[in-house]
Every structure is written in structure tokens, then in C-alpha cells.
PDB file of C-alpha atoms and ligand atoms in Angstrom:
ATOM      1  CA  UNK A   1      -6.638  -9.808  34.011  1.00  0.00           C
ATOM      2  CA  UNK A   2      -5.824  -8.947  30.435  1.00  0.00           C
ATOM      3  CA  UNK A   3      -5.117 -11.660  27.917  1.00  0.00           C
ATOM      4  CA  UNK A   4      -1.493 -11.423  26.794  1.00  0.00           C
ATOM      5  CA  UNK A   5      -0.388 -11.799  23.177  1.00  0.00           C
ATOM      6  CA  UNK A   6       3.104 -12.063  21.741  1.00  0.00           C
ATOM      7  CA  UNK A   7       2.217 -10.547  18.374  1.00  0.00           C
ATOM      8  CA  UNK A   8       1.388  -7.005  17.300  1.00  0.00           C
ATOM      9  CA  UNK A   9      -2.216  -5.904  17.923  1.00  0.00           C
ATOM     10  CA  UNK A  10      -2.028  -2.500  16.238  1.00  0.00           C
ATOM     11  CA  UNK A  11      -4.699  -3.066  13.665  1.00  0.00           C
ATOM     12  CA  UNK A  12      -6.727  -2.801  11.420  1.00  0.00           C
ATOM     13  CA  UNK A  13      -4.917  -1.238   8.486  1.00  0.00           C
ATOM     14  CA  UNK A  14      -5.945  -0.619   4.872  1.00  0.00           C
ATOM     15  CA  UNK A  15      -4.307  -3.090   2.495  1.00  0.00           C
ATOM     16  CA  UNK A  16      -2.411  -1.479  -0.344  1.00  0.00           C
ATOM     17  CA  UNK A  17      -0.883  -2.598  -3.595  1.00  0.00           C
ATOM     18  CA  UNK A  18       2.739  -1.532  -3.805  1.00  0.00           C
ATOM     19  CA  UNK A  19       4.009  -1.214  -7.362  1.00  0.00           C
ATOM     20  CA  UNK A  20       7.515  -1.231  -8.817  1.00  0.00           C
ATOM     21  CA  UNK A  21       9.145  -1.733 -12.205  1.00  0.00           C
ATOM     22  CA  UNK A  22      10.768  -5.142 -12.365  1.00  0.00           C
ATOM     23  CA  UNK A  23      12.563  -6.059 -15.564  1.00  0.00           C
ATOM     24  CA  UNK A  24      10.798  -3.228 -17.440  1.00  0.00           C
ATOM     25  CA  UNK A  25       7.347  -4.429 -16.384  1.00  0.00           C
ATOM     26  CA  UNK A  26       5.063  -3.146 -13.591  1.00  0.00           C
ATOM     27  CA  UNK A  27       4.669  -5.572 -10.701  1.00  0.00           C
ATOM     28  CA  UNK A  28       2.276  -5.220  -7.763  1.00  0.00           C
ATOM     29  CA  UNK A  29       2.084  -6.956  -4.384  1.00  0.00           C
ATOM     30  CA  UNK A  30      -0.214  -6.659  -1.381  1.00  0.00           C
ATOM     31  CA  UNK A  31       1.319  -4.962   1.641  1.00  0.00           C
ATOM     32  CA  UNK A  32      -0.491  -4.979   4.959  1.00  0.00           C
ATOM     33  CA  UNK A  33       2.285  -3.741   7.244  1.00  0.00           C
ATOM     34  CA  UNK A  34       2.429  -0.117   6.142  1.00  0.00           C
ATOM     35  CA  UNK A  35       2.192   3.277   7.784  1.00  0.00           C
ATOM     36  CA  UNK A  36       2.562   6.980   7.030  1.00  0.00           C
ATOM     37  CA  UNK A  37       4.992   8.853   9.287  1.00  0.00           C
ATOM     38  CA  UNK A  38       6.852  12.178   9.484  1.00  0.00           C
ATOM     39  CA  UNK A  39       3.407  13.883   9.369  1.00  0.00           C
ATOM     40  CA  UNK A  40       2.565  11.919   6.240  1.00  0.00           C
ATOM     41  CA  UNK A  41       5.507  13.146   4.188  1.00  0.00           C
ATOM     42  CA  UNK A  42       6.986   9.633   4.236  1.00  0.00           C
ATOM     43  CA  UNK A  43       5.618   6.093   4.134  1.00  0.00           C
ATOM     44  CA  UNK A  44       7.139   3.068   5.833  1.00  0.00           C
ATOM     45  CA  UNK A  45       6.424  -0.570   5.025  1.00  0.00           C
ATOM     46  CA  UNK A  46       7.727  -4.048   5.640  1.00  0.00           C
ATOM     47  CA  UNK A  47       8.985  -6.066   2.672  1.00  0.00           C
ATOM     48  CA  UNK A  48      10.030  -9.696   2.860  1.00  0.00           C
ATOM     49  CA  UNK A  49      13.397 -10.053   1.099  1.00  0.00           C
ATOM     50  CA  UNK A  50      12.310 -12.784  -1.261  1.00  0.00           C
ATOM     51  CA  UNK A  51       9.496 -10.711  -2.813  1.00  0.00           C
ATOM     52  CA  UNK A  52       9.915 -10.216  -6.559  1.00  0.00           C
ATOM     53  CA  UNK A  53       8.848  -6.546  -6.199  1.00  0.00           C
ATOM     54  CA  UNK A  54      11.956  -5.934  -4.073  1.00  0.00           C
ATOM     55  CA  UNK A  55      14.186  -6.225  -7.163  1.00  0.00           C
ATOM     56  CA  UNK A  56      12.528  -3.191  -8.748  1.00  0.00           C
ATOM     57  CA  UNK A  57      12.546  -1.085  -5.565  1.00  0.00           C
ATOM     58  CA  UNK A  58      16.285  -1.685  -5.094  1.00  0.00           C
ATOM     59  CA  UNK A  59      17.087  -1.012  -8.735  1.00  0.00           C
ATOM     60  CA  UNK A  60      14.961   2.080  -9.437  1.00  0.00           C
ATOM     61  CA  UNK A  61      14.676   3.432  -5.881  1.00  0.00           C
ATOM     62  CA  UNK A  62      11.040   4.241  -6.596  1.00  0.00           C
ATOM     63  CA  UNK A  63       7.694   2.592  -5.852  1.00  0.00           C
ATOM     64  CA  UNK A  64       3.986   3.371  -5.754  1.00  0.00           C
ATOM     65  CA  UNK A  65       1.322   2.832  -3.111  1.00  0.00           C
ATOM     66  CA  UNK A  66      -2.165   2.159  -4.475  1.00  0.00           C
ATOM     67  CA  UNK A  67      -5.286   1.834  -2.337  1.00  0.00           C
ATOM     68  CA  UNK A  68      -7.672  -0.725  -3.848  1.00  0.00           C
ATOM     69  CA  UNK A  69     -11.405  -0.440  -3.295  1.00  0.00           C
ATOM     70  CA  UNK A  70     -13.621  -3.409  -2.424  1.00  0.00           C
ATOM     71  CA  UNK A  71     -14.508  -4.008  -6.055  1.00  0.00           C
ATOM     72  CA  UNK A  72     -10.841  -4.901  -6.669  1.00  0.00           C
ATOM     73  CA  UNK A  73     -10.867  -7.717  -4.105  1.00  0.00           C
ATOM     74  CA  UNK A  74     -10.311 -10.479  -6.683  1.00  0.00           C
ATOM     75  CA  UNK A  75      -7.308  -8.684  -8.236  1.00  0.00           C
ATOM     76  CA  UNK A  76      -5.984  -7.859  -4.757  1.00  0.00           C
ATOM     77  CA  UNK A  77      -6.130 -11.534  -3.812  1.00  0.00           C
ATOM     78  CA  UNK A  78      -4.081 -12.421  -6.888  1.00  0.00           C
ATOM     79  CA  UNK A  79      -1.477  -9.733  -6.090  1.00  0.00           C
ATOM     80  CA  UNK A  80      -1.200 -11.090  -2.538  1.00  0.00           C
ATOM     81  CA  UNK A  81      -0.865 -14.751  -3.450  1.00  0.00           C
ATOM     82  CA  UNK A  82       1.002 -14.972  -6.773  1.00  0.00           C
ATOM     83  CA  UNK A  83       4.554 -13.797  -7.345  1.00  0.00           C
ATOM     84  CA  UNK A  84       5.604 -11.778 -10.349  1.00  0.00           C
ATOM     85  CA  UNK A  85       8.295 -14.405 -10.788  1.00  0.00           C
ATOM     86  CA  UNK A  86       5.638 -16.850 -12.006  1.00  0.00           C
ATOM     87  CA  UNK A  87       2.758 -14.630 -13.119  1.00  0.00           C
ATOM     88  CA  UNK A  88       2.546 -11.334 -15.032  1.00  0.00           C
ATOM     89  CA  UNK A  89       0.500  -9.116 -12.690  1.00  0.00           C
ATOM     90  CA  UNK A  90       0.883  -6.052 -14.949  1.00  0.00           C
ATOM     91  CA  UNK A  91      -1.992  -7.360 -17.089  1.00  0.00           C
ATOM     92  CA  UNK A  92      -4.460  -7.129 -14.166  1.00  0.00           C
ATOM     93  CA  UNK A  93      -4.661  -3.318 -14.286  1.00  0.00           C
ATOM     94  CA  UNK A  94      -4.158  -0.231 -16.426  1.00  0.00           C
ATOM     95  CA  UNK A  95      -0.908   1.431 -15.387  1.00  0.00           C
ATOM     96  CA  UNK A  96      -0.105   5.139 -15.391  1.00  0.00           C
ATOM     97  CA  UNK A  97       3.015   7.081 -14.408  1.00  0.00           C
ATOM     98  CA  UNK A  98       3.536  10.408 -12.697  1.00  0.00           C
ATOM     99  CA  UNK A  99       6.594  12.553 -12.097  1.00  0.00           C
ATOM    100  CA  UNK A 100       8.943   9.716 -11.252  1.00  0.00           C
ATOM    101  CA  UNK A 101       8.314   7.767 -14.489  1.00  0.00           C
ATOM    102  CA  UNK A 102       9.476   4.494 -12.842  1.00  0.00           C
ATOM    103  CA  UNK A 103       6.761   4.127 -10.175  1.00  0.00           C
ATOM    104  CA  UNK A 104       3.855   2.330 -11.900  1.00  0.00           C
ATOM    105  CA  UNK A 105       0.424   3.284 -10.532  1.00  0.00           C
ATOM    106  CA  UNK A 106      -2.905   1.491 -10.913  1.00  0.00           C
ATOM    107  CA  UNK A 107      -5.598   3.509 -12.693  1.00  0.00           C
ATOM    108  CA  UNK A 108      -8.421   1.381 -11.212  1.00  0.00           C
ATOM    109  CA  UNK A 109      -7.343   2.171  -7.620  1.00  0.00           C
ATOM    110  CA  UNK A 110      -9.044   5.337  -6.305  1.00  0.00           C
ATOM    111  CA  UNK A 111      -5.905   6.534  -4.486  1.00  0.00           C
ATOM    112  CA  UNK A 112      -2.293   6.397  -5.674  1.00  0.00           C
ATOM    113  CA  UNK A 113       0.982   7.736  -4.329  1.00  0.00           C
ATOM    114  CA  UNK A 114       4.331   7.823  -6.099  1.00  0.00           C
ATOM    115  CA  UNK A 115       7.308   7.529  -3.791  1.00  0.00           C
ATOM    116  CA  UNK A 116      11.054   7.803  -3.874  1.00  0.00           C
ATOM    117  CA  UNK A 117      12.768   5.155  -1.716  1.00  0.00           C
ATOM    118  CA  UNK A 118      14.995   7.143   0.614  1.00  0.00           C
ATOM    119  CA  UNK A 119      16.122   4.441   3.048  1.00  0.00           C
ATOM    120  CA  UNK A 120      16.098   0.655   3.258  1.00  0.00           C
ATOM    121  CA  UNK A 121      16.505  -0.920   6.687  1.00  0.00           C
ATOM    122  CA  UNK A 122      17.714  -4.488   7.126  1.00  0.00           C
ATOM    123  CA  UNK A 123      15.448  -6.485   9.449  1.00  0.00           C
ATOM    124  CA  UNK A 124      16.366  -9.920   8.128  1.00  0.00           C
ATOM    125  CA  UNK A 125      14.398 -11.694   6.648  1.00  0.00           C
ATOM    126  CA  UNK A 126      12.454  -8.442   6.044  1.00  0.00           C
ATOM    127  CA  UNK A 127      13.375  -4.939   5.017  1.00  0.00           C
ATOM    128  CA  UNK A 128      11.855  -1.691   6.171  1.00  0.00           C
ATOM    129  CA  UNK A 129      11.299   0.474   3.120  1.00  0.00           C
ATOM    130  CA  UNK A 130      11.035   4.208   3.702  1.00  0.00           C
ATOM    131  CA  UNK A 131       9.738   6.346   0.870  1.00  0.00           C
ATOM    132  CA  UNK A 132       9.192  10.074   0.418  1.00  0.00           C
ATOM    133  CA  UNK A 133       5.760  10.787  -1.009  1.00  0.00           C
ATOM    134  CA  UNK A 134       6.441  12.737  -4.202  1.00  0.00           C
ATOM    135  CA  UNK A 135       2.805  13.133  -5.301  1.00  0.00           C
ATOM    136  CA  UNK A 136      -0.607  11.645  -4.519  1.00  0.00           C
ATOM    137  CA  UNK A 137      -3.590  11.168  -6.826  1.00  0.00           C
ATOM    138  CA  UNK A 138      -7.286  10.579  -6.090  1.00  0.00           C
ATOM    139  CA  UNK A 139     -10.294   9.822  -8.256  1.00  0.00           C
ATOM    140  CA  UNK A 140     -12.634  12.856  -8.415  1.00  0.00           C
ATOM    141  CA  UNK A 141     -15.622  10.694  -7.435  1.00  0.00           C
ATOM    142  CA  UNK A 142     -13.934  10.084  -4.034  1.00  0.00           C
ATOM    143  CA  UNK A 143     -13.949  13.779  -3.142  1.00  0.00           C
ATOM    144  CA  UNK A 144     -16.461  15.877  -1.198  1.00  0.00           C
ATOM    145  CA  UNK A 145     -16.009  19.647  -1.584  1.00  0.00           C
ATOM    146  CA  UNK A 146     -12.569  19.063  -3.082  1.00  0.00           C
ATOM    147  CA  UNK A 147     -11.359  16.947  -0.156  1.00  0.00           C
ATOM    148  CA  UNK A 148     -10.735  13.221  -0.077  1.00  0.00           C
ATOM    149  CA  UNK A 149     -13.743  11.482   1.509  1.00  0.00           C
ATOM    150  CA  UNK A 150     -12.880   7.970   2.745  1.00  0.00           C
ATOM    151  CA  UNK A 151     -16.549   6.971   2.760  1.00  0.00           C
ATOM    152  CA  UNK A 152     -16.342   7.094  -1.031  1.00  0.00           C
ATOM    153  CA  UNK A 153     -13.115   5.092  -1.314  1.00  0.00           C
ATOM    154  CA  UNK A 154     -14.383   1.752   0.098  1.00  0.00           C
ATOM    155  CA  UNK A 155     -10.914   0.563   1.165  1.00  0.00           C
ATOM    156  CA  UNK A 156     -10.207  -3.048   2.116  1.00  0.00           C
ATOM    157  CA  UNK A 157      -9.308  -3.031   5.794  1.00  0.00           C
ATOM    158  CA  UNK A 158      -7.042  -5.808   7.087  1.00  0.00           C
ATOM    159  CA  UNK A 159      -6.963  -6.997  10.686  1.00  0.00           C
ATOM    160  CA  UNK A 160      -3.631  -8.351  11.926  1.00  0.00           C
ATOM    161  CA  UNK A 161      -2.906  -9.818  15.360  1.00  0.00           C
ATOM    162  CA  UNK A 162      -4.370 -13.264  14.762  1.00  0.00           C
ATOM    163  CA  UNK A 163      -7.564 -12.300  12.936  1.00  0.00           C
ATOM    164  CA  UNK A 164      -6.149 -11.743   9.437  1.00  0.00           C
ATOM    165  CA  UNK A 165      -9.548 -11.046   7.834  1.00  0.00           C
ATOM    166  CA  UNK A 166     -10.717  -8.188   5.653  1.00  0.00           C
ATOM    167  CA  UNK A 167     -13.276  -5.637   6.844  1.00  0.00           C
ATOM    168  CA  UNK A 168     -15.148  -2.584   5.570  1.00  0.00           C
ATOM    169  CA  UNK A 169     -14.587   0.917   6.874  1.00  0.00           C
ATOM    170  CA  UNK A 170     -17.355   1.911   9.288  1.00  0.00           C
ATOM    171  CA  UNK A 171     -19.256   5.161   9.664  1.00  0.00           C
ATOM    172  CA  UNK A 172     -17.664   8.541  10.321  1.00  0.00           C
ATOM    173  CA  UNK A 173     -18.099   9.374  14.008  1.00  0.00           C
ATOM    174  CA  UNK A 174     -16.635  12.885  14.170  1.00  0.00           C
ATOM    175  CA  UNK A 175     -17.589  16.139  12.480  1.00  0.00           C
ATOM    176  CA  UNK A 176     -14.263  17.856  13.030  1.00  0.00           C
ATOM    177  CA  UNK A 177     -12.230  19.310  10.238  1.00  0.00           C
ATOM    178  CA  UNK A 178      -9.143  17.097  10.105  1.00  0.00           C
ATOM    179  CA  UNK A 179      -6.063  18.927  11.381  1.00  0.00           C
ATOM    180  CA  UNK A 180      -2.743  17.267  10.603  1.00  0.00           C
ATOM    181  CA  UNK A 181      -0.205  20.076  10.704  1.00  0.00           C
ATOM    182  CA  UNK A 182       2.640  19.905  13.238  1.00  0.00           C
TER     183      UNK A 182
HETATM  184  C1  LIG B 201      -3.279  -9.331   3.548  1.00  0.00           C
HETATM  185  C2  LIG B 201      -1.856  -9.503   3.056  1.00  0.00           C
HETATM  186  C3  LIG B 201      -0.857  -8.712   3.584  1.00  0.00           C
HETATM  187  C4  LIG B 201       0.465  -8.855   3.155  1.00  0.00           C
HETATM  188  N1  LIG B 201       1.428  -8.058   3.692  1.00  0.00           N
HETATM  189  C5  LIG B 201       2.718  -8.189   3.289  1.00  0.00           C
HETATM  190  C6  LIG B 201       3.732  -7.339   3.826  1.00  0.00           C
HETATM  191  O1  LIG B 201       3.476  -6.453   4.653  1.00  0.00           O
HETATM  192  N2  LIG B 201       5.024  -7.522   3.384  1.00  0.00           N
HETATM  193  C7  LIG B 201       5.358  -8.482   2.456  1.00  0.00           C
HETATM  194  O2  LIG B 201       6.545  -8.605   2.085  1.00  0.00           O
HETATM  195  N3  LIG B 201       4.395  -9.301   1.921  1.00  0.00           N
HETATM  196  C8  LIG B 201       3.098  -9.172   2.307  1.00  0.00           C
HETATM  197  N4  LIG B 201       2.119  -9.978   1.757  1.00  0.00           N
HETATM  198  C9  LIG B 201       2.500 -11.043   0.813  1.00  0.00           C
HETATM  199  C10 LIG B 201       2.734 -10.584  -0.648  1.00  0.00           C
HETATM  200  O3  LIG B 201       1.731  -9.703  -1.088  1.00  0.00           O
HETATM  201  C11 LIG B 201       2.747 -11.840  -1.573  1.00  0.00           C
HETATM  202  O4  LIG B 201       3.704 -12.776  -1.135  1.00  0.00           O
HETATM  203  C12 LIG B 201       2.949 -11.494  -3.045  1.00  0.00           C
HETATM  204  O5  LIG B 201       2.517 -12.590  -3.823  1.00  0.00           O
HETATM  205  C13 LIG B 201       4.404 -11.180  -3.407  1.00  0.00           C
HETATM  206  O6  LIG B 201       4.463 -10.807  -4.759  1.00  0.00           O
HETATM  207  P1  LIG B 201       5.841 -10.580  -5.559  1.00  0.00           P
HETATM  208  O7  LIG B 201       6.708 -11.797  -5.336  1.00  0.00           O
HETATM  209  O8  LIG B 201       5.394 -10.436  -6.992  1.00  0.00           O
HETATM  210  O9  LIG B 201       6.491  -9.340  -5.029  1.00  0.00           O
HETATM  211  C14 LIG B 201       0.786  -9.826   2.162  1.00  0.00           C
HETATM  212  C15 LIG B 201      -0.236 -10.611   1.599  1.00  0.00           C
HETATM  213  C16 LIG B 201      -1.545 -10.445   2.034  1.00  0.00           C
HETATM  214  C17 LIG B 201      -2.630 -11.282   1.420  1.00  0.00           C
END
């Protein structure tokens, strides 16, 4: 007999720092419930309505997705526990901008994506934010032969479904060339 659970067990997922401009200042929060879809052209995540970051996403219709590495664990913990309402999180990182100009990205994170919010779904008390990926950026030291190599990124992996701890990415177990086209 299988043990039954009420909650989601699709896990683990890399934690990300979602960035937006709120009141002319970059603000970042930790998002764990996030996924690429539409063959990676879009990103979907869950945002609680009372998050301070939500103000900027609604106003500018842009946001960034930044993948922190393990060495940013302390800063990640701050972004996931303090609200921009009470604490200026822009000072934690160096910010850069890409094409969109209003999607602040974190220079210290090895991977960044700038996104245009294309749809916001009401799932009270949360929202589902859908964004089109406009451009992605990766640190050159995370590449092997010009391709992104996740073994060099050292992402922080988050387990949902009752565990709620952070993990490291394990070893690569396939040698296949990744094929993602439809
Ligand atoms: C591991 C982890 C995952 C989280 N995932 C989400 C999430 O998916 N959606 C969300 O709205 N908040 C999530 N949070 C909570 C926010 O990051 C946190 O409340 C943050 O302080 C909000 O910042 P803000 O008010 O400046 O936007 C998560 C926090 C942690 C630590």
C-alpha cells in the first residue's frame, strides 16, 4: 500500500530569486514554486498576493529570474525571510539590466533571465505569474564547450512536499546530448 499525501510531491526544484523594480528600487524574493513551460519559452511561478515584489511586477509587467549558487545561501535566506517593505534587499547584490531595462538582475547569480509578464492568473490568495523569457545570461565559468553545465552552477535545490530542506545537485547520470526541440 502506498502512503497517501494531500500535498504536492513534485520536487525537488531549484530555488530562484525573482527580481522586480518596486518604487524605483530592485527587490528580490525567493520563489520555490516555479517551472519553465511552452518548451522553455515561458516561465510560470506562484506569487502570494501580499508579497512586496508583486507591486513591481504588476506595475512594470517585467521581472527577472536569477539562479543563486550555494555560496549565496546567506543572501538567499534573507531574500526568503525579509520583505522589501521593511528591508532594502537591493543592497545585497550588484544589479544589472538587459533589454527590458526594468527587470533587475543579480550579477552574483550565475544564471539570469529577463522576462516580460504576459499573463497573471488569480488563484487567491496567490497569483500565477506567466512570463515570456526575453533573454537569458550565464557566467562563462559555468559553461563547458560553450554550453551551460549545471555541475558548475551549484544551484540550491529545494524539496517541497513536507521536507522543505535544501539539497545539492547530484552527479550527471546520462551522456546524451540534451534535445529539447518540439
Ligand atoms: C524556500 C522558499 C520558497 C519560497 N517560495 C515562494 C513562492 O513560491 N511564492 C511566494 O510568494 N513566496 C515564496 N517564498 C516566500 C518569499 O520569498 C518571502 O516571503 C519573501 O520575504 C517575500 O519578499 P517581498 O515581500 O520583498 O516580496 C519562499 C520562501 C522560501 C524560503
